[in-house]
Every structure is written in structure tokens, then in C-alpha cells.
Short mmCIF file of C-alpha atoms and ligand atoms in Angstrom, two decimals:
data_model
loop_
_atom_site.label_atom_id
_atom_site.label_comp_id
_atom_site.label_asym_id
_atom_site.label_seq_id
_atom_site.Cartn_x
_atom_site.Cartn_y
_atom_site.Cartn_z
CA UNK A 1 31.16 -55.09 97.85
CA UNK A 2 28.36 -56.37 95.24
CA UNK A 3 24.90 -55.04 95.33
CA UNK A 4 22.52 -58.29 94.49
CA UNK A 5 19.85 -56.52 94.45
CA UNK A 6 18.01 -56.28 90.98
CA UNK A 7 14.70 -54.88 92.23
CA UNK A 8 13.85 -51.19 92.47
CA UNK A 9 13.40 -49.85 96.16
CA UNK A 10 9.56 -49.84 95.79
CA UNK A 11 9.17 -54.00 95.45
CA UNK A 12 7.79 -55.95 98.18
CA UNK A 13 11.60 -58.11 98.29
CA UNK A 14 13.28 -54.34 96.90
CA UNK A 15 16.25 -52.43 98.22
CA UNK A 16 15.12 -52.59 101.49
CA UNK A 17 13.58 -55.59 101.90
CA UNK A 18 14.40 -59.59 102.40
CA UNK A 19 14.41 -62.26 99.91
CA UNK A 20 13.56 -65.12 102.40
CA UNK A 21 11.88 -68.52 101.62
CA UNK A 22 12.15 -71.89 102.43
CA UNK A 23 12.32 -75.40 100.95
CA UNK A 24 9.25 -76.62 99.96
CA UNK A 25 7.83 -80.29 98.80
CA UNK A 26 7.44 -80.24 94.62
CA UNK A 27 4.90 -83.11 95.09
CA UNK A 28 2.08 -80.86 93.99
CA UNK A 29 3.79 -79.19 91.09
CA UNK A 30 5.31 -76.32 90.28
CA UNK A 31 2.00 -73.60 90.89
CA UNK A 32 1.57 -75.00 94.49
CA UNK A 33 4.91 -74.13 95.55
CA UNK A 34 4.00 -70.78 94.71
CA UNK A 35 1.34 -70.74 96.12
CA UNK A 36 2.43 -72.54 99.37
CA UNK A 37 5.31 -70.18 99.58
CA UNK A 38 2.75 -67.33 99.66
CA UNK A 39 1.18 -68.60 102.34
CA UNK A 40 4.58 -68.63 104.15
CA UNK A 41 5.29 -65.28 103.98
CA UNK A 42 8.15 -66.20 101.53
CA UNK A 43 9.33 -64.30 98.37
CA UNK A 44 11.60 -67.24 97.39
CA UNK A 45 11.51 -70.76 97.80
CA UNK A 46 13.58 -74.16 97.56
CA UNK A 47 12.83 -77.57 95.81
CA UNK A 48 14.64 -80.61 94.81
CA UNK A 49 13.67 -81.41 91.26
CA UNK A 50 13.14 -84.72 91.93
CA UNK A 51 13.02 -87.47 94.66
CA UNK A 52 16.76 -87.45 95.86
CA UNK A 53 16.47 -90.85 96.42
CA UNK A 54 15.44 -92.22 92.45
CA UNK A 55 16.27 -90.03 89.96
CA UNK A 56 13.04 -90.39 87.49
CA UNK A 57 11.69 -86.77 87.72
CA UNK A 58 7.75 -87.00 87.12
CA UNK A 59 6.21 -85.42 83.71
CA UNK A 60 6.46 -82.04 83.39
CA UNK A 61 3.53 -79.83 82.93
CA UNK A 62 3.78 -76.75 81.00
CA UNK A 63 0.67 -74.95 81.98
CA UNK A 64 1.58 -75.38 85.80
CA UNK A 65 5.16 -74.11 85.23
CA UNK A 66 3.92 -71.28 83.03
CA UNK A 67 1.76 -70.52 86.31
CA UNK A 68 4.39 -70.73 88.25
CA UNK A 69 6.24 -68.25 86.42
CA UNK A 70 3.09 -65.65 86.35
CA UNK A 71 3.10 -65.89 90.38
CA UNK A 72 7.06 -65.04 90.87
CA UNK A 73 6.12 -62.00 88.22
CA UNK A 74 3.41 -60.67 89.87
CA UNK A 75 4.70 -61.19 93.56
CA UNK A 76 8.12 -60.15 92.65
CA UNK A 77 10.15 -63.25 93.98
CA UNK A 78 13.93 -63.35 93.81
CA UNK A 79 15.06 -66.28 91.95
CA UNK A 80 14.10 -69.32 93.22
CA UNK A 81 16.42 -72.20 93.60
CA UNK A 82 16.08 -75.81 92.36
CA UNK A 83 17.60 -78.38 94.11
CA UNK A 84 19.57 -81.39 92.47
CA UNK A 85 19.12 -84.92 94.23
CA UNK A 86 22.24 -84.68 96.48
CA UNK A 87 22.90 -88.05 95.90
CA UNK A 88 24.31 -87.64 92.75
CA UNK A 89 28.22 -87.51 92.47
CA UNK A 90 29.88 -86.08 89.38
CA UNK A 91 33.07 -87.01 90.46
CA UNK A 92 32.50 -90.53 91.59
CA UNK A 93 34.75 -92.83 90.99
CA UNK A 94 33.12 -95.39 88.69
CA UNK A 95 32.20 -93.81 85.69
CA UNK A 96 28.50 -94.80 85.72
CA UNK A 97 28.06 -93.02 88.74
CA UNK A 98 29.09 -89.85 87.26
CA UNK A 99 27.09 -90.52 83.88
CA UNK A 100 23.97 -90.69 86.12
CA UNK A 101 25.24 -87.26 87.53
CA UNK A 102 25.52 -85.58 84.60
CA UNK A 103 22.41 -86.99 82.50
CA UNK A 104 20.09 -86.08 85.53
CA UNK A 105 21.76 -82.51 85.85
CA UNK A 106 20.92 -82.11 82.15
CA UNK A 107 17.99 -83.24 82.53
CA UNK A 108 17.02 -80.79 85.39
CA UNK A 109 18.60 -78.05 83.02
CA UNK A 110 16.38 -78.52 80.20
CA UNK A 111 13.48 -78.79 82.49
CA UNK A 112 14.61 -75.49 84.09
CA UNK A 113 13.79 -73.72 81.21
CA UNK A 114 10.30 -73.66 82.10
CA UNK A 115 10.62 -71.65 84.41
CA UNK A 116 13.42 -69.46 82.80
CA UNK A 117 16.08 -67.32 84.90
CA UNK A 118 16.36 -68.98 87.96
CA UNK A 119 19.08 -71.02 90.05
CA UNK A 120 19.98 -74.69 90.00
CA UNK A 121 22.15 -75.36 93.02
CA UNK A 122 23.80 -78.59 93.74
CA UNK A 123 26.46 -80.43 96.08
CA UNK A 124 30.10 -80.46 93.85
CA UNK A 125 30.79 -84.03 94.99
CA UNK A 126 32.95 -86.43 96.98
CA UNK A 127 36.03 -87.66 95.64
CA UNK A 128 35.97 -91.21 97.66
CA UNK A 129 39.79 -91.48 98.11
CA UNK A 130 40.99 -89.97 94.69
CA UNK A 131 41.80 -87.04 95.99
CA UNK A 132 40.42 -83.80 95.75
CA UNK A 133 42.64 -82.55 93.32
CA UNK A 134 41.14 -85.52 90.57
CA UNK A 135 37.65 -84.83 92.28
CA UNK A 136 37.74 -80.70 91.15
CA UNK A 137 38.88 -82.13 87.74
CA UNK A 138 35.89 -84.64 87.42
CA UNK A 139 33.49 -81.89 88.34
CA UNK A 140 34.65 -79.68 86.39
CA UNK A 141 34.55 -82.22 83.26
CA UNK A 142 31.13 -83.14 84.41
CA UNK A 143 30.18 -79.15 84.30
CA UNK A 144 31.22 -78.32 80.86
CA UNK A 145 28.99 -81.80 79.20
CA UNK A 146 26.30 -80.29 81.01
CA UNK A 147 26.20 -76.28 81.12
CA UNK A 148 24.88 -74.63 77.69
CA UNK A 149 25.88 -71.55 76.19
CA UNK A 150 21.80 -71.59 75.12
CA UNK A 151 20.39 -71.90 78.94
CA UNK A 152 19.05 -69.28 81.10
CA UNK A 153 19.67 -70.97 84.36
CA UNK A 154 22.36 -70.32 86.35
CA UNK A 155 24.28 -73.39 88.06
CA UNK A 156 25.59 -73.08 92.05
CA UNK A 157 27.69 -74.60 93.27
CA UNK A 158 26.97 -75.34 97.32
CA UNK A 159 29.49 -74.82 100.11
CA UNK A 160 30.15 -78.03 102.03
CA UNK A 161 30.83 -78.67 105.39
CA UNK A 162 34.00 -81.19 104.05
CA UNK A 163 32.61 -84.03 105.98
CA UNK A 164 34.27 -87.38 104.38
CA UNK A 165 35.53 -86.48 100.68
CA UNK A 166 33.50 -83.82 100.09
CA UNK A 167 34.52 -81.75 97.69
CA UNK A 168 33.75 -77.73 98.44
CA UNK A 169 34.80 -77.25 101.98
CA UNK A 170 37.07 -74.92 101.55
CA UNK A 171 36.34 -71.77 99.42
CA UNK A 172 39.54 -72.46 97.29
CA UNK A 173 38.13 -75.70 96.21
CA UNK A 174 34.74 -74.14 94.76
CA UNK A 175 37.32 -71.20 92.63
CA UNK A 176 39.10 -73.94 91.13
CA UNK A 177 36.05 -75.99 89.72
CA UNK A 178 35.07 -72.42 88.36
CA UNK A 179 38.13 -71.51 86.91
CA UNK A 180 38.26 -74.88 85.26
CA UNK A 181 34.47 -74.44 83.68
CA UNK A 182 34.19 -73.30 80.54
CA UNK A 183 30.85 -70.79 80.90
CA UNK A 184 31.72 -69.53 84.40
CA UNK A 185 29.14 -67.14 83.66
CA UNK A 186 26.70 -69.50 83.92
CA UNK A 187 27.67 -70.46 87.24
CA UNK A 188 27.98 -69.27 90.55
CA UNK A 189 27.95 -70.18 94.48
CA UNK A 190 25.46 -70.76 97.01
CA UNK A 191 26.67 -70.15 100.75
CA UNK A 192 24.63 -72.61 103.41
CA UNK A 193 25.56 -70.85 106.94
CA UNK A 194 25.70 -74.79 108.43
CA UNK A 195 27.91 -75.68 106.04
CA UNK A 196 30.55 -73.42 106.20
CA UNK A 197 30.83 -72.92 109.84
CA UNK A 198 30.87 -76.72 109.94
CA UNK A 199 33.91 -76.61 107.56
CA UNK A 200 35.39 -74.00 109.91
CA UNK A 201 34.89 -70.41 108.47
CA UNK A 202 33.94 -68.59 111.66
CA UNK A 203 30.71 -66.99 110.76
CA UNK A 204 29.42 -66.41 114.50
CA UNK A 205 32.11 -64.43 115.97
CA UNK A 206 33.92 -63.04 112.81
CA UNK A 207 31.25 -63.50 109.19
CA UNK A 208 33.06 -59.77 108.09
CA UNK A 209 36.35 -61.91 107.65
CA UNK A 210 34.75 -64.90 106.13
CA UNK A 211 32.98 -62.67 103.70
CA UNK A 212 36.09 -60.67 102.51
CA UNK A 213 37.80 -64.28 102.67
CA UNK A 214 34.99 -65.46 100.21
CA UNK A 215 35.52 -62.70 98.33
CA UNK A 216 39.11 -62.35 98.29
CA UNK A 217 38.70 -66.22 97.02
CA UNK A 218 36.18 -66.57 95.10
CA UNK A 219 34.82 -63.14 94.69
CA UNK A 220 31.35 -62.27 96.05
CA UNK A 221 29.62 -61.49 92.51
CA UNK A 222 29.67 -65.16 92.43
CA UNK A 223 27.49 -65.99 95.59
CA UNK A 224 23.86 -65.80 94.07
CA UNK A 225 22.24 -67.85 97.11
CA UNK A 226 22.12 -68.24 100.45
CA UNK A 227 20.97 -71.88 102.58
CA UNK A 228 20.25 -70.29 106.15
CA UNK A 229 20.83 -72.89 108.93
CA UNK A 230 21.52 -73.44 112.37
CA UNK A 231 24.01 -76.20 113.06
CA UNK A 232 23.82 -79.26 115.45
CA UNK A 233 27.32 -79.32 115.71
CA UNK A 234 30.38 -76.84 116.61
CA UNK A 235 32.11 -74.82 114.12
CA UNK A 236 34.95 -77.06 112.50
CA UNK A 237 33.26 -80.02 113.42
CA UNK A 238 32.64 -80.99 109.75
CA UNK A 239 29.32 -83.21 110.44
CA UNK A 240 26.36 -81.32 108.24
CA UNK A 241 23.39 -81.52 110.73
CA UNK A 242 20.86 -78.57 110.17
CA UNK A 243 19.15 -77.52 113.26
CA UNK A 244 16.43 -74.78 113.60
CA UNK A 245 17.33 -71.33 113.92
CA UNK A 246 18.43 -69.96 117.61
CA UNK A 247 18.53 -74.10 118.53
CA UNK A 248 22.11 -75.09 117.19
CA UNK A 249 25.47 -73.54 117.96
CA UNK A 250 25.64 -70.60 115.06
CA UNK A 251 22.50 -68.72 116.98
CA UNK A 252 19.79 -66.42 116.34
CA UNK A 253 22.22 -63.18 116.71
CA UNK A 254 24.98 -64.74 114.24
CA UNK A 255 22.05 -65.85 111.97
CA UNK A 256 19.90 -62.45 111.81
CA UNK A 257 24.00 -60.52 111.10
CA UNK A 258 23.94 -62.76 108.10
CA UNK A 259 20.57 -61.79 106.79
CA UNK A 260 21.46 -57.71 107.36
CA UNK A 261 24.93 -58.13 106.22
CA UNK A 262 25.33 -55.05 103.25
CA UNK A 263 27.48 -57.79 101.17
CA UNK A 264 24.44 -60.10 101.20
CA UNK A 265 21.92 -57.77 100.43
CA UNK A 266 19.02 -58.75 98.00
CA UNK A 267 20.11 -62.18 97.65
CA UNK A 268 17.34 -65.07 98.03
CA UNK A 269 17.65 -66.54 101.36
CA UNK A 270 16.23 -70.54 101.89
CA UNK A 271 16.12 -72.64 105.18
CA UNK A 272 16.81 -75.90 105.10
CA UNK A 273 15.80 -76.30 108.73
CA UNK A 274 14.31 -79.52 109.94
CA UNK A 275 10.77 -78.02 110.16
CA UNK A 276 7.44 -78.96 109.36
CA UNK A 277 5.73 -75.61 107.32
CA UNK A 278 4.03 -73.93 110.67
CA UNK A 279 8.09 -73.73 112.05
CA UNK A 280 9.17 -72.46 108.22
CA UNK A 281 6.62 -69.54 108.96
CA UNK A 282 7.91 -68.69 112.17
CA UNK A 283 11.42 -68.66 111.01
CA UNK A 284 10.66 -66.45 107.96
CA UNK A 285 8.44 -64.26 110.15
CA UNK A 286 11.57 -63.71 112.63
CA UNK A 287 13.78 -63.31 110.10
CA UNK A 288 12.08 -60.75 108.38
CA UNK A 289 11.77 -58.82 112.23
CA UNK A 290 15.20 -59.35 113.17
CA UNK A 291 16.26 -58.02 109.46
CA UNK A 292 13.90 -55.17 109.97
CA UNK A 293 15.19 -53.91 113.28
CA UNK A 294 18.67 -52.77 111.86
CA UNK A 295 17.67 -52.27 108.60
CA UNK A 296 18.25 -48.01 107.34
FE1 FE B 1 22.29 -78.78 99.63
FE1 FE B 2 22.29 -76.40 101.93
ZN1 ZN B 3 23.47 -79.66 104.67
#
């Protein structure tokens, strides 16, 4: 299996250490979320470029995202991951709909390159009723008007929990939207634990076999980020409701085997859990203990 891991054994988030953040609010800027995720105990963070509700992203500000990018230097961050409004649909089935996709995704892309080298993850899509077959297509259209041979960012797509016409439930689905791309190396996967034990991959009693599935699949040099959640709901049930971790049905246990799994290692790690930023710094904290107690 892969090694992630970029980082020499000696860095804070090395080897032998955790990439674990959280998502964090952008309404500050860029610098703050450093900053904030600092304060977390975080050596990665989350953000959604832009309100997910309107899709007018606020002026950027070069000095704060040049900050931004002295702070992941200096603290050694793994890549961070930016966030597209999940309310866009690239394969929607009016083509307006998937315009506005696609010119907000570019736009996110250019504005990426401010802070260079990092990881723009975003929800393939629902096919509303053309099947997923003409939904993979759409997306995969959508990807190659967007994607540049020129950018530094790499693009991930999410793993969904299939509820309604989402596209991405099944790893299969993801693998042929990359195989249909036409810079797969700028892309790549992001695995969210709610997600795909909501879509029915049995990561609680059995995450070796849904990892060698995944890899078997899609192959696990692809899988650049992790979303760790909890889930509301039962595995299968296919209804995308984060819950905190050790409060939902996945569990502490299953959660901190996902964090310490060798195939996983020295990937960036983000909850998504419904927390205010006191719970996102007990959750990393834990984390970081439960990963600790197995660890060499
Ligand atoms: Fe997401
Ligand atoms: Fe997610
Ligand atoms: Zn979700």
C-alpha cells in the first residue's frame, strides 16, 4: 500500500505523526484560518471557498493568502483542502445549472493558486433521473473545461453516501469519472468515513476490506484526503447526517482504526462534525491520543 506521507520523520505532522484539522469559517480570510487552526491543535484545515449558498466569492487578497502560505511553511501543514459550494451540480440537468458549476469551479481554481499545491475537493453531482451513467459523462465533461494542465491544485473528488441521485456512492462510479478525465493527474479522491459507510462499505467491522476494495477500484494513490465523521444513521442507510465522533453509529474505536490505518498514513484528516470550535479541539485532541496509543 501507498505511503502519503511527504514529510521527513522529524516534522511536527512527519512519519509518525497525524495530519488532523478541521473545517473552519473563511469569513476572516485566508491568514485567520491559519491562525485559528493553530489554535486548534490542527496541522490541516477545511474551508468552503465561498458561501455554499450564493456563489459570489468575496475579493481576494494577496497579502493575506501569501500569509497564509508562510504559516503552512513554517508549521509544516499537510495540504489543506478547499471546499466547493456543494450546491453546485456539474451534471445537472439543465445546462445553466452545470455552466454555474463549472464557471465557479474555475473560478475557485484560479483563486487556488494563491495558495499553490493544495486540494480542492468537491461533491461529483446528482444526476436527477438521467441516470448515472449520463451523470459520470456530464462530470466528466464538466472536469476537462475546468482542470488545467498549468494549475498546481489538485481536484478530489468526494465519496457520497448515494442518497437520491448522487453520483459517487459507489467506488466504481468515482474510477469511471477519472478514467474519463483527461489530466487524471490532477485529480484524485477524498474518502468522508460518513459517507461511505452510509453508502454501505463496512468501515466499522471490516475498513481492511473496504480499503483493498478502494484500492482494488480505484487504487489508493488516488485518495489524497480524508473527511472524518461519525454518522447519525446506520451503515447502508444512505442519509448523509454527520454526527460527532463516538456519538453516531461508526464509533470512536472504528474512527481512531481509520486514523492509524498504515494505508492512510500521512494523509490530511478534516472533521466535518457538527461542532462549534471548543468540540473541534476536543476531537483533534482525542484523535491525536487515540492515534498515539498504537502508533510504533
Ligand atoms: Fe463534502
Ligand atoms: Fe465530507
Ligand atoms: Zn456529508
Amino acid at each position: 500500500m501507498p505511503e502519503h506521507d511527504k514529510k521527513g520523520p522529524g516534522s511536527p505532522g512527519g512519519a509518525a505523526g497525524l495530519h488532523i484539522g478541521c473545517h473552519l469559517s473563511s469569513s476572516k480570510g485566508f491568514a485567520a484560518m491559519g491562525r485559528q487552526a493553530l489554535e486548534l491543535g490542527a496541522d490541516t484545515f477545511q474551508f468552503f471557498t465561498r458561501n455554499p449558498r450564493g456563489s459570489k466569492a468575496k475579493d481576494l487578497d494577496p497579502a493575506d493568502a501569501a500569509a497564509l502560505v508562510e504559516l503552512l511553511a513554517e508549521h509544516d501543514f499537510a495540504p489543506i483542502v478547499a471546499h466547493a459550494p456543494y450546491t453546485l451540480n456539474l451534471c445537472g440537468a439543465e445546462e445553466k445549472n452545470r455552466a454555474l458549476a463549472r464557471e465557479t469551479m474555475a473560478d475557485d481554481l484560479r483563486r487556488l493558486e494563491f495558495v499553490p499545491g493544495q486540494l480542492y475537493n468537491f461533491h461529483p453531482g446528482s444526476h436527477v433521473g438521467q441516470g448515472i451513467e449520463a451523470g459520470i459523462d456530464l462530470i466528466a465533461q464538466g472536469l476537462n473545461a475546468i482542470v488545467r494542465e498549468d494549475q498546481s491544485t489538485t481536484v478530489l473528488l468526494e465519496t457520497m453516501a448515494g442518497k437520491g441521485s448522487e453520483v459517487g456512492g459507489r467506488f466504481e462510479e468515482l474510477r469511471a469519472i477519472l478514467d474519463r478525465v483527461a489530466l487524471p493527474d490532477k485529480m484524485g479522491v477524498c474518502l468522508d468515513t460518513c459517507h461511505v459507510s452510509d453508502a454501505g462499505y463496512d468501515i466499522i467491522h471490516d475498513l481492511d476490506g473496504v480499503l483493498t476494495e478502494f484500492d482494488r477500484v480505484i487504487g489508493l494513490e488516488r485518495l489524497r484526503a480524508v473527511h472524518l465523521n461519525d454518522s447519525k444513521n446506520p451503515p447502508g442507510s444512505r442519509k448523509d447526517r454527520h454526527a460527532c465522533i463516538g456519538q453516531g453509529e461508526i464509533g470512536t474505536e472504528a474512527l481512531a482504526r481509520v486514523v492509524r490505518h498504515p494505508a492512510l498514513r500521512g494523509l490530511p484528516f478534516c472533521l466535518e462534525t457538527p461542532n462549534e470550535l471548543p468540540g473541534y479541539k476536543r476531537e483533534i485532541a482525542l484523535m491525536r491520543q487515540l492515534f498515539g496509543r498504537d502508533a510504533e
